[in-house]
Amino acid sequence: MKTTLIAALGLAVLATGAARAEGQMTHQTKQREMSATAPAEARFELGALVIENPFSRASLPNQPVGGGFFTVTNTGTEDDRLIAANAAPEMADHMEIHEMAMDGQVMKMRELPKGLPIPAGETVQLKPGGYHLMLMGLKQPLVEGETVTVTLTFEKAGSIEVPLAIGAPNAKGGMGHGSPVGQGQMKHGG
Ligand SMILES: [Cu+2]
């Protein structure tokens, strides 16, 4: 009697374990499938770096540039630096790493010639109105709901390809390239 009970329990435990494993696998597969369309789920690891929620914004007609944004956390003990970003040649002429800052009353953006420092133990956000990637010389429109793949290169961690999920022209709000202020007053330095 006891043996039967223990055996039954054992089976139940085994069954639960199997169900859990299956559940996890389904969940992981779903996450991978969804990463292109659900920026909230997107997470990429590269050495000590964790890159989350890479996204872009749909371009307006004849818009010559496009933005790229993500959050990067340096979980390591060594400072790193984002030194380059690249897109396919059919997508854009080239890419730059930009910062935005007020110059008097005018919001200007300029290229960071030495790249963007990612200090050890810190999280750096690239977001509309702040640091961002810029696709220069867009060769095709950025379409909401699609993705554009970019290669990010870090000084220490190396390179990784990430898909930027393309949101609405004003995705994530803030003062961005698509805002009226941006259209009128933002100027590229250098
Ligand atoms: Cu810019």
GROMACS .gro file of C-alpha atoms in nm, residues 79-142:
model
   64
   79ASP     CA    1   3.418   5.018  -1.821
   80ASP     CA    2   3.309   4.967  -2.180
   81ARG     CA    3   3.216   5.198  -2.465
   82LEU     CA    4   2.977   5.185  -2.757
   83ILE     CA    5   3.209   5.274  -3.044
   84ALA     CA    6   3.010   5.199  -3.358
   85ALA     CA    7   2.673   5.108  -3.503
   86ASN     CA    8   2.608   4.978  -3.851
   87ALA     CA    9   2.306   4.897  -4.062
   88ALA     CA   10   2.279   4.715  -4.395
   89PRO     CA   11   2.398   4.934  -4.685
   90GLU     CA   12   2.054   4.912  -4.847
   91MET     CA   13   1.901   5.056  -4.529
   92ALA     CA   14   2.113   5.362  -4.463
   93ASP     CA   15   2.429   5.532  -4.580
   94HIS     CA   16   2.590   5.493  -4.238
   95MET     CA   17   2.513   5.522  -3.870
   96GLU     CA   18   2.633   5.759  -3.601
   97ILE     CA   19   2.616   5.776  -3.223
   98HIS     CA   20   2.458   6.104  -3.113
   99GLU     CA   21   2.387   6.302  -2.804
  100MET     CA   22   2.138   6.583  -2.763
  101ALA     CA   23   2.192   6.894  -2.557
  102MET     CA   24   2.046   7.240  -2.523
  103ASP     CA   25   2.253   7.509  -2.690
  104GLY     CA   26   2.089   7.825  -2.561
  105GLN     CA   27   1.724   7.781  -2.656
  106VAL     CA   28   1.793   7.532  -2.929
  107MET     CA   29   1.806   7.156  -2.888
  108LYS     CA   30   2.093   7.030  -3.096
  109MET     CA   31   2.232   6.690  -3.157
  110ARG     CA   32   2.586   6.606  -3.238
  111GLU     CA   33   2.795   6.302  -3.302
  112LEU     CA   34   2.996   6.156  -3.016
  113PRO     CA   35   3.329   6.110  -3.194
  114LYS     CA   36   3.468   5.885  -2.921
  115GLY     CA   37   3.148   5.690  -2.878
  116LEU     CA   38   2.932   5.649  -2.570
  117PRO     CA   39   3.090   5.535  -2.241
  118ILE     CA   40   2.915   5.244  -2.067
  119PRO     CA   41   3.068   5.257  -1.716
  120ALA     CA   42   3.103   4.940  -1.509
  121GLY     CA   43   2.796   4.869  -1.299
  122GLU     CA   44   2.586   5.136  -1.469
  123THR     CA   45   2.287   5.148  -1.700
  124VAL     CA   46   2.293   5.385  -1.995
  125GLN     CA   47   1.975   5.470  -2.180
  126LEU     CA   48   1.961   5.568  -2.543
  127LYS     CA   49   1.625   5.737  -2.579
  128PRO     CA   50   1.441   6.007  -2.770
  129GLY     CA   51   1.574   6.342  -2.650
  130GLY     CA   52   1.898   6.193  -2.520
  131TYR     CA   53   2.170   5.969  -2.647
  132HIS     CA   54   2.067   5.784  -2.958
  133LEU     CA   55   2.183   5.602  -3.266
  134MET     CA   56   2.116   5.772  -3.595
  135LEU     CA   57   2.067   5.608  -3.931
  136MET     CA   58   2.211   5.868  -4.167
  137GLY     CA   59   2.096   5.884  -4.528
  138LEU     CA   60   1.794   5.654  -4.494
  139LYS     CA   61   1.755   5.461  -4.817
  140GLN     CA   62   1.417   5.311  -4.737
  141PRO     CA   63   1.139   5.411  -4.500
  142LEU     CA   64   1.123   5.272  -4.148
   0.00000   0.00000   0.00000
